[in-house]
Short mmCIF file of C-alpha atoms in Angstrom, two decimals:
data_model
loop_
_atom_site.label_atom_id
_atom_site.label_comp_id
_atom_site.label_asym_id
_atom_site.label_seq_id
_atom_site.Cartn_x
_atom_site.Cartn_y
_atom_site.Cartn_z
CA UNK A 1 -3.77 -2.68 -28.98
CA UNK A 2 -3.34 -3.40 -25.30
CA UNK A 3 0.24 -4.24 -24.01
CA UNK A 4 -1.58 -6.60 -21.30
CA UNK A 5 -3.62 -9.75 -22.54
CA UNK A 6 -4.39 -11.10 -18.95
CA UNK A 7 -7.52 -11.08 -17.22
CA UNK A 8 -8.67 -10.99 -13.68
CA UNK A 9 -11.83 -11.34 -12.03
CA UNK A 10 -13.29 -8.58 -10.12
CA UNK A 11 -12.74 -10.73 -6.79
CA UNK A 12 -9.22 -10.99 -7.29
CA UNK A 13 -8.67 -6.95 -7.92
CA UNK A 14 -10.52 -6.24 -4.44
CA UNK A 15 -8.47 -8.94 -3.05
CA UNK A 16 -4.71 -7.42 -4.32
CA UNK A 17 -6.90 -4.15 -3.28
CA UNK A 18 -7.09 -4.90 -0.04
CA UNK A 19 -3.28 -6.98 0.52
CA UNK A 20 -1.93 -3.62 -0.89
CA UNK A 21 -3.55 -1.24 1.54
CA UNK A 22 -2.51 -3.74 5.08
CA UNK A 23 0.66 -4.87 3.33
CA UNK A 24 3.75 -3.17 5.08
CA UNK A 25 1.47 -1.11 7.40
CA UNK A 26 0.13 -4.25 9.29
CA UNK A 27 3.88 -4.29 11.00
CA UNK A 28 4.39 -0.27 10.88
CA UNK A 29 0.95 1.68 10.95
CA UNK A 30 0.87 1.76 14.42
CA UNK A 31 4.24 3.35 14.98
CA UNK A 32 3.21 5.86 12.62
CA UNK A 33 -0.24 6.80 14.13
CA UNK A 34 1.34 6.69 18.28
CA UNK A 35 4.19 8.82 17.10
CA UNK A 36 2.02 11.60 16.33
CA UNK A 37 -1.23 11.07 18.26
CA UNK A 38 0.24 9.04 21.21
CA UNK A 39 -2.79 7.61 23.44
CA UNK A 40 -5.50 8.88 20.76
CA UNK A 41 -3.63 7.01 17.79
CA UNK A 42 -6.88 4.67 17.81
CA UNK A 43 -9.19 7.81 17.23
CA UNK A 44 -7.19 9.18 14.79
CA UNK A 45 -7.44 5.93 13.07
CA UNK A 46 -11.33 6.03 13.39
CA UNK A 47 -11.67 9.77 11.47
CA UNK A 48 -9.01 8.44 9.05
CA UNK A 49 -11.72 5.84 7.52
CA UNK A 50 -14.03 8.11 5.78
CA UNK A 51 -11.16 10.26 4.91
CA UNK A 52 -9.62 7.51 3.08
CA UNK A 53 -12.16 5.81 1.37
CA UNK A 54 -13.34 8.96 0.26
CA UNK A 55 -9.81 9.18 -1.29
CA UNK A 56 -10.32 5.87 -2.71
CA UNK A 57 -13.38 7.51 -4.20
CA UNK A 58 -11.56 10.47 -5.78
CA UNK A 59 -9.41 7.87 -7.69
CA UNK A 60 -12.21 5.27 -8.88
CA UNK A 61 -13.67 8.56 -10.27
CA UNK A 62 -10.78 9.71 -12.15
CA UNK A 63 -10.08 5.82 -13.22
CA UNK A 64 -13.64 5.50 -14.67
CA UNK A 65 -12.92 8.60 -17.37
CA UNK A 66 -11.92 5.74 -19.01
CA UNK A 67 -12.21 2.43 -17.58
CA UNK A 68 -10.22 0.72 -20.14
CA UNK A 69 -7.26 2.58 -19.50
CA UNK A 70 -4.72 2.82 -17.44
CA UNK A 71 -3.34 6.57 -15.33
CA UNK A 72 -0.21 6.55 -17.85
CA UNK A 73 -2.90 6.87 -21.07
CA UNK A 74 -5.67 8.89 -19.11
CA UNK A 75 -2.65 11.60 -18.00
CA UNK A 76 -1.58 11.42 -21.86
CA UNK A 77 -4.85 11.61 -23.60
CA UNK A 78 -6.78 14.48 -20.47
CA UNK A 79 -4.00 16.80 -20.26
CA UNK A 80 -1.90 16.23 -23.73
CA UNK A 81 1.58 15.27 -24.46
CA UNK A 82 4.31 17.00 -22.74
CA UNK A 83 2.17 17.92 -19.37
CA UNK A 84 0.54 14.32 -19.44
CA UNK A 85 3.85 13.00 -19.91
CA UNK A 86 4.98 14.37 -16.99
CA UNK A 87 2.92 13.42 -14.69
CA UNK A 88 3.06 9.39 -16.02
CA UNK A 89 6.84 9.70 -15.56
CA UNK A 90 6.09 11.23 -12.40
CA UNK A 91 3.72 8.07 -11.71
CA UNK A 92 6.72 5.39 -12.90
CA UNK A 93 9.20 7.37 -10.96
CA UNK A 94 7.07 6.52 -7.90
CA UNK A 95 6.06 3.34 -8.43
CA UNK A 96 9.94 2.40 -8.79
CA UNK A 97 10.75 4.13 -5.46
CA UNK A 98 7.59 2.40 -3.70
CA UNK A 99 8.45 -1.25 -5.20
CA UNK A 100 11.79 -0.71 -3.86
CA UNK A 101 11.08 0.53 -0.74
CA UNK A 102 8.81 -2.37 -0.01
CA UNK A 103 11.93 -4.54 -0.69
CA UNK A 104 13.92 -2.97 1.77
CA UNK A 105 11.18 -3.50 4.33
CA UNK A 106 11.13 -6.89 3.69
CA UNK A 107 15.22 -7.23 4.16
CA UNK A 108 15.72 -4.63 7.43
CA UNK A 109 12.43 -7.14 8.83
CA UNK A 110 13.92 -10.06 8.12
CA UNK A 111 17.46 -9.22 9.08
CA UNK A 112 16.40 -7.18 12.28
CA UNK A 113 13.91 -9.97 14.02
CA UNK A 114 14.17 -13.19 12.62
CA UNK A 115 17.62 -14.17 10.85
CA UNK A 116 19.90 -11.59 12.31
CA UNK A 117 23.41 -13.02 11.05
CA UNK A 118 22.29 -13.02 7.85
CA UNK A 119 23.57 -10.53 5.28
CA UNK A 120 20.69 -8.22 3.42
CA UNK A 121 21.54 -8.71 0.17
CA UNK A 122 20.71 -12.08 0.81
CA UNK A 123 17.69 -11.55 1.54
CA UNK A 124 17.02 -9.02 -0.76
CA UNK A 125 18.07 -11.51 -3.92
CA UNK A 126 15.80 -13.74 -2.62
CA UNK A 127 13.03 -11.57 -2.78
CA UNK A 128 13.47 -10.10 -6.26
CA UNK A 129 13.96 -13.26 -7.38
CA UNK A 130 10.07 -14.24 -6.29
CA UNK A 131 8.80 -11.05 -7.62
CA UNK A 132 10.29 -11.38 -11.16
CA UNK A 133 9.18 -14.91 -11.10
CA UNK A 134 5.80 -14.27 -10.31
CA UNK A 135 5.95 -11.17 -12.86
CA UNK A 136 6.87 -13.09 -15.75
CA UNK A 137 3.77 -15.70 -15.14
CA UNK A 138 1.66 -12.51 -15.70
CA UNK A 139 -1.05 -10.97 -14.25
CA UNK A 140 -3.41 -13.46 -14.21
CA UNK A 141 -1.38 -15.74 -11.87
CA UNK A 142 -0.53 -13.22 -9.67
CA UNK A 143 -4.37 -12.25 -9.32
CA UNK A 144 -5.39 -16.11 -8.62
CA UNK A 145 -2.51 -16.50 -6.14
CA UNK A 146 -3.24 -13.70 -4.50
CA UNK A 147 -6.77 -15.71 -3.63
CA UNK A 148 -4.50 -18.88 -2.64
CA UNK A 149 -2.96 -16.94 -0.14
CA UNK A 150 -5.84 -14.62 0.92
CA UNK A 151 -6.84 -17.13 3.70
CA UNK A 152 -3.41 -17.50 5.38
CA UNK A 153 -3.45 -13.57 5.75
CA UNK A 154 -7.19 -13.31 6.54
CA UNK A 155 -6.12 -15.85 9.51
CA UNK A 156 -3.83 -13.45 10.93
CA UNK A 157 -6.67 -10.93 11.64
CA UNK A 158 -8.25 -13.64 13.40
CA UNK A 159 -6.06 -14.69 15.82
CA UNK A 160 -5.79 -10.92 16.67
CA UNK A 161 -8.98 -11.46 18.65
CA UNK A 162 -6.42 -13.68 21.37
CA UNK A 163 -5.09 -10.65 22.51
CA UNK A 164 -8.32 -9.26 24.33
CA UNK A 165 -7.38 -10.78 27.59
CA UNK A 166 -4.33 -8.56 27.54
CA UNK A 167 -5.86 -5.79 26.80
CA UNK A 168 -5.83 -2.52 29.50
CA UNK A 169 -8.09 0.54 28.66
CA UNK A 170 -5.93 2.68 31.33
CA UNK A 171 -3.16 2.97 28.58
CA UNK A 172 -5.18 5.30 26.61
CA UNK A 173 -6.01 7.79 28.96
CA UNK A 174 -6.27 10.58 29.43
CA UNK A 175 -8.77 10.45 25.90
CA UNK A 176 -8.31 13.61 23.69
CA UNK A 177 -4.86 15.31 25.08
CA UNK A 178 -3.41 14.71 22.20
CA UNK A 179 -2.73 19.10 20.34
CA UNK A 180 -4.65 19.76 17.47
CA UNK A 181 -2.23 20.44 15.17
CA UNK A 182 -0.51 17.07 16.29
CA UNK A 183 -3.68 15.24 15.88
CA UNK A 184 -4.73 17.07 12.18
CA UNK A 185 -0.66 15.69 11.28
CA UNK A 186 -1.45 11.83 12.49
CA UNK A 187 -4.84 12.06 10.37
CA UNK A 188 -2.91 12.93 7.08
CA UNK A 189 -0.14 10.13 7.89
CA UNK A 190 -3.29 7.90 8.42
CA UNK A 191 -5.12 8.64 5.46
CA UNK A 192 -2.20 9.23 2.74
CA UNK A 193 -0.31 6.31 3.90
CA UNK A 194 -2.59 3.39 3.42
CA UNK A 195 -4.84 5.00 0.91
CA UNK A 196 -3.12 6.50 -0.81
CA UNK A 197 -0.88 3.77 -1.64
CA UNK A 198 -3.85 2.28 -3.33
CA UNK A 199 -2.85 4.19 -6.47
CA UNK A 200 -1.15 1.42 -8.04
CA UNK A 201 -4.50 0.26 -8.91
CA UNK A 202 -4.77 2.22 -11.80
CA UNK A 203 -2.80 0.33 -13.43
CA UNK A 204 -4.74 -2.78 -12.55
CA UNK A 205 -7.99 -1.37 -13.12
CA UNK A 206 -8.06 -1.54 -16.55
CA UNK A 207 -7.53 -5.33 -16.70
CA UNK A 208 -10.64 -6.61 -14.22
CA UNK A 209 -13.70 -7.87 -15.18
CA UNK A 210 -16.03 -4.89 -13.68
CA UNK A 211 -19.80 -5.52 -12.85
CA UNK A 212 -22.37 -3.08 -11.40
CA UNK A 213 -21.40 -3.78 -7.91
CA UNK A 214 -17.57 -3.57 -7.89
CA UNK A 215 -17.31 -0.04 -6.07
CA UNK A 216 -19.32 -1.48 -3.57
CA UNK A 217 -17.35 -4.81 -3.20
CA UNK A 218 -14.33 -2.31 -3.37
CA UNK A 219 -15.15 -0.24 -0.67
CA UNK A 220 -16.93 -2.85 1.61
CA UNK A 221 -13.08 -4.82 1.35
CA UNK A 222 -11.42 -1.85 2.36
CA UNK A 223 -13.40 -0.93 4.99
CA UNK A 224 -13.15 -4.16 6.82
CA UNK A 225 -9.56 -4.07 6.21
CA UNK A 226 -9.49 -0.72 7.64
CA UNK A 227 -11.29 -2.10 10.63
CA UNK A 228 -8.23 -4.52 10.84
CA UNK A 229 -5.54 -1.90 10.75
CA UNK A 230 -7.00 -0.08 14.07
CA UNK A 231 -7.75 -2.74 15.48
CA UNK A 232 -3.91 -3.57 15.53
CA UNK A 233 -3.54 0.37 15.99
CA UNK A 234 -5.73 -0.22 19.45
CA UNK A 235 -4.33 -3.65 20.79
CA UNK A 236 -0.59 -2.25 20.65
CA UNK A 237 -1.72 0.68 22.91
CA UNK A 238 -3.87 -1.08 25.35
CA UNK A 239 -1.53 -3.80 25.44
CA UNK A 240 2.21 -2.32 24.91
CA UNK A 241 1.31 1.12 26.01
CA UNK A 242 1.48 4.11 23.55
CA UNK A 243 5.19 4.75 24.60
CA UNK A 244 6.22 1.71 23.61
CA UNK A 245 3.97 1.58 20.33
CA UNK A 246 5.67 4.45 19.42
CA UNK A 247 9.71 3.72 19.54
CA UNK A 248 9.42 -0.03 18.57
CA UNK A 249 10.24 -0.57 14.68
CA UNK A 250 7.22 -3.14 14.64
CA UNK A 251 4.79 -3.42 17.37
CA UNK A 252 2.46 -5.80 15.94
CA UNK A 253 5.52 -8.47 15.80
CA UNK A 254 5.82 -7.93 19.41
CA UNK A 255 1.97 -8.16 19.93
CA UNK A 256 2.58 -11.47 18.20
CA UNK A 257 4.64 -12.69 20.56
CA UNK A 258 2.25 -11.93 23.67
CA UNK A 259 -0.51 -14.47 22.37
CA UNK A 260 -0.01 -17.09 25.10
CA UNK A 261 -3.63 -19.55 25.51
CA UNK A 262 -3.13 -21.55 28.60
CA UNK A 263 0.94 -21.74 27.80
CA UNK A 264 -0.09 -23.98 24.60
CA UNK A 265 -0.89 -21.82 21.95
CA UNK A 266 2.09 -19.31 21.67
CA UNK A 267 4.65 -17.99 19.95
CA UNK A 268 2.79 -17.77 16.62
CA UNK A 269 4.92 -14.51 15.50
CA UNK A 270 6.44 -16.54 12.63
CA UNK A 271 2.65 -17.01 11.43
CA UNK A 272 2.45 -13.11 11.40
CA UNK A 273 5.92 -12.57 9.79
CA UNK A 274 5.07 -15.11 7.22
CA UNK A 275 1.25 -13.39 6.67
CA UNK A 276 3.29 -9.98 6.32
CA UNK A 277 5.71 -11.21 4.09
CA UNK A 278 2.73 -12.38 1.85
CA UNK A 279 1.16 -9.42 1.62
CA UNK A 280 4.32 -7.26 1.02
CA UNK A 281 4.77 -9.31 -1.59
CA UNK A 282 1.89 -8.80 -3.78
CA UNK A 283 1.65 -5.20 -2.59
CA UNK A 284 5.35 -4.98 -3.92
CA UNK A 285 4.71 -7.39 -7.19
CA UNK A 286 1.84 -4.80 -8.00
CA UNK A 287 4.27 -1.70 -8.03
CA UNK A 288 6.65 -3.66 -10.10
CA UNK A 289 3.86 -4.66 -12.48
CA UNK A 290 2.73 -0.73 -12.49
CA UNK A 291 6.47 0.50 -13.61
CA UNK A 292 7.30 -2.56 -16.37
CA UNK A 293 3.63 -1.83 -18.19
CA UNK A 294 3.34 1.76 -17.64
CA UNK A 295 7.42 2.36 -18.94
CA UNK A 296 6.10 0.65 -21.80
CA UNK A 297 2.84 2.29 -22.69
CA UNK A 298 4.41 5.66 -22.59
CA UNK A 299 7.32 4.06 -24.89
CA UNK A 300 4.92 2.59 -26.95
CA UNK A 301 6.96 -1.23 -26.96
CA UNK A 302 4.73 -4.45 -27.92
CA UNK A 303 5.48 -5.74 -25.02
CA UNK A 304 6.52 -5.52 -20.88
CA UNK A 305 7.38 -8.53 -20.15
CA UNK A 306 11.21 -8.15 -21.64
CA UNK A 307 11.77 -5.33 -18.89
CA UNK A 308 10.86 -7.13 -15.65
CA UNK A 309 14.28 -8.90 -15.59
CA UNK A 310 16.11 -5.65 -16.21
CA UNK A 311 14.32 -3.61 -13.66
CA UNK A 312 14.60 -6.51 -11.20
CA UNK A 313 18.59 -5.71 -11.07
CA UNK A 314 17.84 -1.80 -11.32
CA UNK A 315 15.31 -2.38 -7.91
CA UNK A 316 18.44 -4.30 -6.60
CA UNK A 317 20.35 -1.60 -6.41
CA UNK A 318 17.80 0.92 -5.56
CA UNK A 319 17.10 -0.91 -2.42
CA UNK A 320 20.50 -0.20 -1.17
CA UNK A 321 20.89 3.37 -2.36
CA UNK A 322 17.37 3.63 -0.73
CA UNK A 323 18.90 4.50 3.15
CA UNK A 324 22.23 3.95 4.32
CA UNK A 325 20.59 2.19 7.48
CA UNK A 326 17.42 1.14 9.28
CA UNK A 327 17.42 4.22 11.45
CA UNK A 328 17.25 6.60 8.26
CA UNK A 329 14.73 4.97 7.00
CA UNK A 330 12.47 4.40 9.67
CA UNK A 331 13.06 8.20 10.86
CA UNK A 332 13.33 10.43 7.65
CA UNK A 333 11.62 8.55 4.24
CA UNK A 334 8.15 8.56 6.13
CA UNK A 335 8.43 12.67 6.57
CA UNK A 336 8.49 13.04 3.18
CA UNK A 337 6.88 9.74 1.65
CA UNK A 338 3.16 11.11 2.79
CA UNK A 339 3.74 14.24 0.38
CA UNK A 340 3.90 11.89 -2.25
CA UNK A 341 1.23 9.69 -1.29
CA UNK A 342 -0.78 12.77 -1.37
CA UNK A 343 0.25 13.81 -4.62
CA UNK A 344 -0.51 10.60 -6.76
CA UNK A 345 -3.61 9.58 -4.79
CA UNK A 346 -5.46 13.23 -4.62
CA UNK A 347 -3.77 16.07 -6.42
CA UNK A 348 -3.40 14.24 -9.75
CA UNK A 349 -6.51 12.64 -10.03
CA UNK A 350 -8.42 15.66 -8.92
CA UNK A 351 -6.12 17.24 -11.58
CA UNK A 352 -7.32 14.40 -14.65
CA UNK A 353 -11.22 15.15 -13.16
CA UNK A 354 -11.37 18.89 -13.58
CA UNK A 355 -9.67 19.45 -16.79
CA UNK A 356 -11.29 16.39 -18.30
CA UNK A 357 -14.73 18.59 -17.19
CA UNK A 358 -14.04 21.32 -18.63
CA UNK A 359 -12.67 19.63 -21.98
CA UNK A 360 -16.36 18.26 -21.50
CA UNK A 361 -17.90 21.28 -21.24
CA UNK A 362 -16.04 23.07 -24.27
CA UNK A 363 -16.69 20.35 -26.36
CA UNK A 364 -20.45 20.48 -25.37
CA UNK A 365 -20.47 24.30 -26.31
CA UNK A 366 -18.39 23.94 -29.57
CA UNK A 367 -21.67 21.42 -30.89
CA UNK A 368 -24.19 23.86 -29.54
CA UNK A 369 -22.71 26.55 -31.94
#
């Protein structure tokens, strides 16, 4: 019997789809992509599109083994008990780390740029407060809120399109300077990061109410939003200059903050703080969901919902073992974080698709005989 008894509609899963692959990077993907690429950040974002969605791919494949279930029951029931079992801890382990993480964002943000005398563990009660809130109302609500607030963040994108007047193409040159090996490192941060964050959908998966044309609606949603993260990628270096797009914390803030329409329409960077928040939150409400249901599934309780208060104290503190500073965790977590990225969004699912093909294939010779 399933642990979840919530619904959501096939619209709302591409829509949390799409929140969780801009969520935090809207603010830091194009620090990430200048630091290694510099001027040709913007083409590395380009050959990091296909890449992705064909990792996107890779894991719709491995989720439809079984559509009904989520990766902690396909990694039990495709590679049996104690090496399934490790890889779903594995799984939990991250998804703790990554809902955490997001939290801290949130706080060094908010405490950085906009209230600056305010302490972070303010800040960070505030927010785990919201998430466990929202948790408890279930899945359901958080899917139909997600398409309340899926306007407010779509008008974000749009009022991108203000900073073309700013915009000067002599930042990026010289075009293709950028080493090889340099450029081949920016393409794996571009791909794992985003995408491969999108692995907290198999735990949603299971739950939406699939029709023929959902991998289609899928990867149409994530294209355009891809779109939308270069574009920001591309606006911070014609505008701030790759330099600057690579030492500032959060360049699209600061792109923000240039929008000026004949000195009457400016100073909208609360509207993109408050469009970032939203989307950190349901990006971060999604990894929270992933560890409460899959914790339970592999303990086999009746229910989640008893452990989202619990782990909302355990994130607590895990926020603020997470780094001892902002510093640390801007300049050594993201070294490391794309290795696991890689691992939950490529390596295990190509993992659950070959051994569930051969299992295939020697139970299709076992009936021959």
């Amino acid at each position: 019997m399933s642990l979840e008894k919530d619904r959501i509609s096939s619209a709302q899963m591409i829509i949390l789809g799409l929140l969780t692959l801009i969520g935090d990077m809207a603010l830091v993907y194009p620090s990430v992509m200048a630091a290694g690429a510099h001027q040709d950040a913007w083409i590395a974002g380009l050959i990091c599109i296909p890449l992705g969605l064909a990792t996107v791919k890779l894991m719709l494949s491995a989720a439809n083994i079984n559509p009904n279930q989520t990766i902690i029951e396909l990694s039990t029931q495709i590679l049996g008990k104690w090496v399934g079992g490790a890889v779903s801890v594995s799984y939990l382990f991250f998804f703790l780390m990554a809902a955490s993480t997001y939290v801290r964002e949130i706080e060094d943000f908010m405490c950085t740029q906009i209230y600056e005398a305010t302490p972070g563990g303010v800040i960070r009660f505030m927010a785990i407060v919201l998430l466990v809130y929202g948790l408890r109302l279930g899945l359901e609500n958080l899917g139909r809120s997600a398409q309340i607030f899926f306007p407010f963040f779509a008008l974000f994108l749009l009022c991108l399109i203000l900073l073309f007047p700013n915009i000067k193409m002599d930042r990026i040159y010289p075009i293709l300077n950028t080493p090889f090996p340099d450029m081949l490192h920016t393409i794996m941060y571009g791909v794992y990061y985003p995408y491969g964050e999108m692995c907290v959908l198999f735990m949603v998966y299971p739950f939406a109410q699939k029709h023929s044309k959902t991998s289609r609606d899928i990867f149409i949603s994530l294209f355009i939003g891809a779109i939308g993260l270069n574009l920001i990628v591309f606006l911070s270096l014609t505008i701030l200059g790759p330099y600057f797009s690579e030492h500032e914390f959060y360049p699209a803030y600061i792109l923000a903050q240039r929008i000026n329409i004949g000195n009457f329409l400016q100073r909208i960077e609360a509207l993109l703080a408050t469009t970032w928040i939203i989307s950190t939150y349901f990006k971060t409400a999604l990894y929270i969901y992933a560890f409460v249901l899959g914790t339970a599934q592999l303990l086999k309780l009746k229910t989640y919902k008893h452990l989202i208060f619990p782990v909302g104290f355990l994130i607590y503190g895990m926020t603020n073992l997470l780094a001892k500073d902002i510093i640390f965790y801007v300049k050594e977590i993201p070294v490391y974080w794309v290795d696991w990225d890689f691992t939950y969004a490529f390596v295990f699912p190509l993992l659950l698709l070959i051994v569930n093909y051969f299992r295939k294939r020697s139970a299709q010779a076992r009936e021959q005989r």
